[in-house]
PDB file of C-alpha atoms in Angstrom:
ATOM      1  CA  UNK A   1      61.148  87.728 -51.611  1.00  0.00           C
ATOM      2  CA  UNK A   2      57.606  88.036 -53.302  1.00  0.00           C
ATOM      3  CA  UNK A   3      57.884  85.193 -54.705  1.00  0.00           C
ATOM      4  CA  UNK A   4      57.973  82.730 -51.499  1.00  0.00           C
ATOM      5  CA  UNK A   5      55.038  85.061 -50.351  1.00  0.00           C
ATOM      6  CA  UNK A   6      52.422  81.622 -51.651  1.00  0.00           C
ATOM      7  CA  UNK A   7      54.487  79.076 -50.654  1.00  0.00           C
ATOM      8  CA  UNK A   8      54.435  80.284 -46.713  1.00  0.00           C
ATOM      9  CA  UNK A   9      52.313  78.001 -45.663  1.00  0.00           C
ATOM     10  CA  UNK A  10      54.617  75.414 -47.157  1.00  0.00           C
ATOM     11  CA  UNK A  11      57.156  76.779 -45.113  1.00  0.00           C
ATOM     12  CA  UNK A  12      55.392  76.962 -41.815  1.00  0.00           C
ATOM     13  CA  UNK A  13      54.599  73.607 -42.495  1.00  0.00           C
ATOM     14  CA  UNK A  14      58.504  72.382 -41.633  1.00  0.00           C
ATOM     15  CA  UNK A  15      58.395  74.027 -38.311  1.00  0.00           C
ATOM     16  CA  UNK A  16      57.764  70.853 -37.239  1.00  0.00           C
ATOM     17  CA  UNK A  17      60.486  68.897 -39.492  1.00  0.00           C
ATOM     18  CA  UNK A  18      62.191  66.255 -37.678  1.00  0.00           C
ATOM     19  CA  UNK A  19      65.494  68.299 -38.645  1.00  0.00           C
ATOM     20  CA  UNK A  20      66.565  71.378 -36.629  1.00  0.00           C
ATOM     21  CA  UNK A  21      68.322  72.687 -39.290  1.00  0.00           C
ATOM     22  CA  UNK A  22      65.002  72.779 -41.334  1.00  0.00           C
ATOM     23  CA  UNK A  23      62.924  74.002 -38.480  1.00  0.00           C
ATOM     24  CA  UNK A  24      64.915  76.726 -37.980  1.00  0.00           C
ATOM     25  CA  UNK A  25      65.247  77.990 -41.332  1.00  0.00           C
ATOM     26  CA  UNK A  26      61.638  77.956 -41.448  1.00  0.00           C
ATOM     27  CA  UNK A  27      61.684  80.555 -38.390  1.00  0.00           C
ATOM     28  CA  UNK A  28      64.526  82.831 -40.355  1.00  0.00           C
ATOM     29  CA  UNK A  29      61.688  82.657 -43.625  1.00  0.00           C
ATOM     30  CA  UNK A  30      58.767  83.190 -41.956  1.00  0.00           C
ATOM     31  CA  UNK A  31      60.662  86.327 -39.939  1.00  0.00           C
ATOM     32  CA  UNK A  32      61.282  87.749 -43.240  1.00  0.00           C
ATOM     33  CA  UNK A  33      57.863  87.906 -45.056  1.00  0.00           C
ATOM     34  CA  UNK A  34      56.567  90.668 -42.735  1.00  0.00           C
ATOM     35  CA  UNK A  35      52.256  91.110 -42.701  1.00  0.00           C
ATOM     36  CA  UNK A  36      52.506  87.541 -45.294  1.00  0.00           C
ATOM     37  CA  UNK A  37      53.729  85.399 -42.330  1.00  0.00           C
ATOM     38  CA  UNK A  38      51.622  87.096 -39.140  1.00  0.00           C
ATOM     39  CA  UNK A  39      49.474  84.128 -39.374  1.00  0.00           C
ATOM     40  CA  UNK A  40      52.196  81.751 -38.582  1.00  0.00           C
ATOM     41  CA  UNK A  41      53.448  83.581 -35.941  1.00  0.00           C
ATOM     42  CA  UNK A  42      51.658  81.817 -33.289  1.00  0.00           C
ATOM     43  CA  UNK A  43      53.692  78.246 -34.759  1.00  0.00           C
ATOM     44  CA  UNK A  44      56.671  80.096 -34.886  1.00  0.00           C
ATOM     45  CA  UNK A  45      56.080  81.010 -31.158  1.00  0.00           C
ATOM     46  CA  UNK A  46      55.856  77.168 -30.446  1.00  0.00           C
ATOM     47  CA  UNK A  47      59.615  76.693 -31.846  1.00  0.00           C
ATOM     48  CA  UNK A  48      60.782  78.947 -28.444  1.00  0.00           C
ATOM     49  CA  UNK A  49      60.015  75.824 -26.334  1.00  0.00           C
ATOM     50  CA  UNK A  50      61.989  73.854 -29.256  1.00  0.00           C
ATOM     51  CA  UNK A  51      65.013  71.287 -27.734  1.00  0.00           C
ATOM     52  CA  UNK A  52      67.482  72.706 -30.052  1.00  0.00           C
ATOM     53  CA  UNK A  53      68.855  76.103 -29.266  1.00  0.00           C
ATOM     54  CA  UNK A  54      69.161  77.046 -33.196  1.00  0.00           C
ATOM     55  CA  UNK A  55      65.622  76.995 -33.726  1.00  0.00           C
ATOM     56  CA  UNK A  56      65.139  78.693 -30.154  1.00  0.00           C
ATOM     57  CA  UNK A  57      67.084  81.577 -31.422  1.00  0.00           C
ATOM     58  CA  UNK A  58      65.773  81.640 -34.736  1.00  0.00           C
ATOM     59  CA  UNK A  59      61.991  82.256 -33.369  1.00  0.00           C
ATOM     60  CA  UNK A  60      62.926  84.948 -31.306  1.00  0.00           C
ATOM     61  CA  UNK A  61      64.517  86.788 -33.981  1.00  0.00           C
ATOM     62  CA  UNK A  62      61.688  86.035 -36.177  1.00  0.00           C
ATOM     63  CA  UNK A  63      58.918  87.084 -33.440  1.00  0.00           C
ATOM     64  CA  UNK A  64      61.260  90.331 -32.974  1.00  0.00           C
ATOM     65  CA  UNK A  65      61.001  90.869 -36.632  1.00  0.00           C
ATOM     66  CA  UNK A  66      57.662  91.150 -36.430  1.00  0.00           C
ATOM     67  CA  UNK A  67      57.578  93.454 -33.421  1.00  0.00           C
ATOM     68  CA  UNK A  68      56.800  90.397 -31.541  1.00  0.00           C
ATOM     69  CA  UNK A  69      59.609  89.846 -28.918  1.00  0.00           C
ATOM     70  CA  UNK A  70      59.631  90.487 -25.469  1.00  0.00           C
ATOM     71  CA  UNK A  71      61.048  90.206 -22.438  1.00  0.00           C
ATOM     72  CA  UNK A  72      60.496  86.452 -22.322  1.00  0.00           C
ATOM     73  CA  UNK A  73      61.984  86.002 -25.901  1.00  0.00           C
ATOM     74  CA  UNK A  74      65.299  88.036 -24.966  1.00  0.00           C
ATOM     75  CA  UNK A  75      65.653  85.363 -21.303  1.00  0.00           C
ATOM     76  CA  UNK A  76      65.551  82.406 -23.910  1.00  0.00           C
ATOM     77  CA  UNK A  77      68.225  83.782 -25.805  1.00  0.00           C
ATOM     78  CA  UNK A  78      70.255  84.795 -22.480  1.00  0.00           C
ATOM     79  CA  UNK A  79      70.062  81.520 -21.352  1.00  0.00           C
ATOM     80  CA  UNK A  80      73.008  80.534 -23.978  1.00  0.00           C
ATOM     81  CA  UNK A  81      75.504  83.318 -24.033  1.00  0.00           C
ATOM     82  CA  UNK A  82      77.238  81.257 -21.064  1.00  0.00           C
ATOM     83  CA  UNK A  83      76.888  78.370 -22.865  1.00  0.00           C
ATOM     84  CA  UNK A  84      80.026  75.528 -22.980  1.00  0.00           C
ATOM     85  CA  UNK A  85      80.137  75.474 -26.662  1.00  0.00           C
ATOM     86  CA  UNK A  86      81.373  78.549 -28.406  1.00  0.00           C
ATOM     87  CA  UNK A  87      79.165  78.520 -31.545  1.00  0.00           C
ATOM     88  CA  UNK A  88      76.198  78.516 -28.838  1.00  0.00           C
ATOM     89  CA  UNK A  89      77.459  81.337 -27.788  1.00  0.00           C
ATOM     90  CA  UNK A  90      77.675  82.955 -31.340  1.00  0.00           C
ATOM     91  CA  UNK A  91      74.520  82.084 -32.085  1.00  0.00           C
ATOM     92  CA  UNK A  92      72.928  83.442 -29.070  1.00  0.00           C
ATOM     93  CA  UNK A  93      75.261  87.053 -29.094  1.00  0.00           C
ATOM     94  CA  UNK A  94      74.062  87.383 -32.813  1.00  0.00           C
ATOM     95  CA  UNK A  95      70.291  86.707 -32.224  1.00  0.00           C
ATOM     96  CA  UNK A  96      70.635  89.238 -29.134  1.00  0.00           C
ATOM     97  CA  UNK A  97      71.916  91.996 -31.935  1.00  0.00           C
ATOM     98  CA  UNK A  98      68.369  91.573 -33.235  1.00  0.00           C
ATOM     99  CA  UNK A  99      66.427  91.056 -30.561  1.00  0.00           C
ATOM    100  CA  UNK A 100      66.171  95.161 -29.588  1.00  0.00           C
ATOM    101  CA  UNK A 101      64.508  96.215 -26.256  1.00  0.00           C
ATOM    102  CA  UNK A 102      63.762  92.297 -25.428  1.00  0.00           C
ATOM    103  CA  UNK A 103      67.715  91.852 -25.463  1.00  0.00           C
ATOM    104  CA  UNK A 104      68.135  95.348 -23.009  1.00  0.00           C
ATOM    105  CA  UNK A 105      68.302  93.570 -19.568  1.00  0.00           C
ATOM    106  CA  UNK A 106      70.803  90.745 -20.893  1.00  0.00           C
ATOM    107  CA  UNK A 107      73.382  93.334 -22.863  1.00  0.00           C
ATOM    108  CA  UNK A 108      75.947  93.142 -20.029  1.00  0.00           C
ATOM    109  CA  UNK A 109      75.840  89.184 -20.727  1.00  0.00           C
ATOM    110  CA  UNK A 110      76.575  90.186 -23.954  1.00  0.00           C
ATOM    111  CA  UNK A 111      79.589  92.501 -22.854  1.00  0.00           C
ATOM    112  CA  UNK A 112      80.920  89.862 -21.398  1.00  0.00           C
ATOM    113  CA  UNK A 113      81.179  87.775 -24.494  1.00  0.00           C
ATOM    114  CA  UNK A 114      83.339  90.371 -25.865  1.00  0.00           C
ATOM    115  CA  UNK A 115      86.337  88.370 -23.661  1.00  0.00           C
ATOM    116  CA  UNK A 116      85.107  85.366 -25.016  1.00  0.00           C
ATOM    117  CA  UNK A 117      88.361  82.886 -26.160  1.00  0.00           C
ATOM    118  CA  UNK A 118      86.900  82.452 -29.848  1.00  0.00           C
ATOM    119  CA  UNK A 119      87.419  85.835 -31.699  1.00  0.00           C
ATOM    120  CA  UNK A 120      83.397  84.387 -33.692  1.00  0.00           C
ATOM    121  CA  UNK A 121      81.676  84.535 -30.424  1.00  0.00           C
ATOM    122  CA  UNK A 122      83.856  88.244 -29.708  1.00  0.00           C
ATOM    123  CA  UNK A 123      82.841  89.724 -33.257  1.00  0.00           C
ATOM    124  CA  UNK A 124      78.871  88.522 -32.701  1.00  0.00           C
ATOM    125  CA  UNK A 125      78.859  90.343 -29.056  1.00  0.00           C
ATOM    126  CA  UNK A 126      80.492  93.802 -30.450  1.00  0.00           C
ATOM    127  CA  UNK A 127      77.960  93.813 -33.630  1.00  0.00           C
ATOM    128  CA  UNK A 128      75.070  92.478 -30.913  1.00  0.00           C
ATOM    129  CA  UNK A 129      76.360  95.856 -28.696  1.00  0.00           C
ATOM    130  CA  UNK A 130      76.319  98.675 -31.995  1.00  0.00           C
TER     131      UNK A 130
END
């Protein structure tokens, strides 16, 4: 809330932690702070070319947040609903839900899910399609 509003630059400050976990939580934070975080939006932008897929999907939704997201942010996403591992898949189905019009051109990826084995990865594609 408010309150993380003057620690933000703190935050943006892990987008570069040597854990993904961290990194990515500092997307989901900096996604939520609306006009506060718009100058770290261009760092967060930097976490899309990230090796981990967590953080990948974590930027987009934070770049979407902030009206950010495009077509490019919604093909990095895409990329992992036909991933091996089903909590990629999750992941990726879930960030698609708020992704918007970037996530239009992929949402029959996302239908697909909905046959997914896992009933997780089946539950993210429905919400991703409402």
């Amino acid at each position: 809330g408010e309150a993380a509003v003057p620690h933000l630059e703190a935050v943006a400050g892990l987008l570069s932690d040597s854990d993904y976990r961290v990194r990515a939580a500092a997307c989901e934070a900096l996604g939520k702070h609306g006009e506060a975080a718009e100058q770290y939006l261009d760092a967060v932008a930097t976490c899309l070319k990230d090796e981990h897929r967590l953080v990948q999907c974590a930027a987009c939704v934070a770049l979407q947040k902030h009206g950010k997201a495009g077509e490019a942010e919604g093909t990095v996403v895409a990329q992992y609903l036909e991933h091996g591992c089903w909590s990629t898949v999750m992941t990726a189905c879930k960030a698609m839900g708020e992704l918007g019009q970037a996530a239009e051109p992929h949402l029959g990826c996302v239908a697909k899910c909905m046959q997914h084995e896992f009933e997780g990865v089946r539950e993210a594609a429905y919400e991703a399609l409402k």
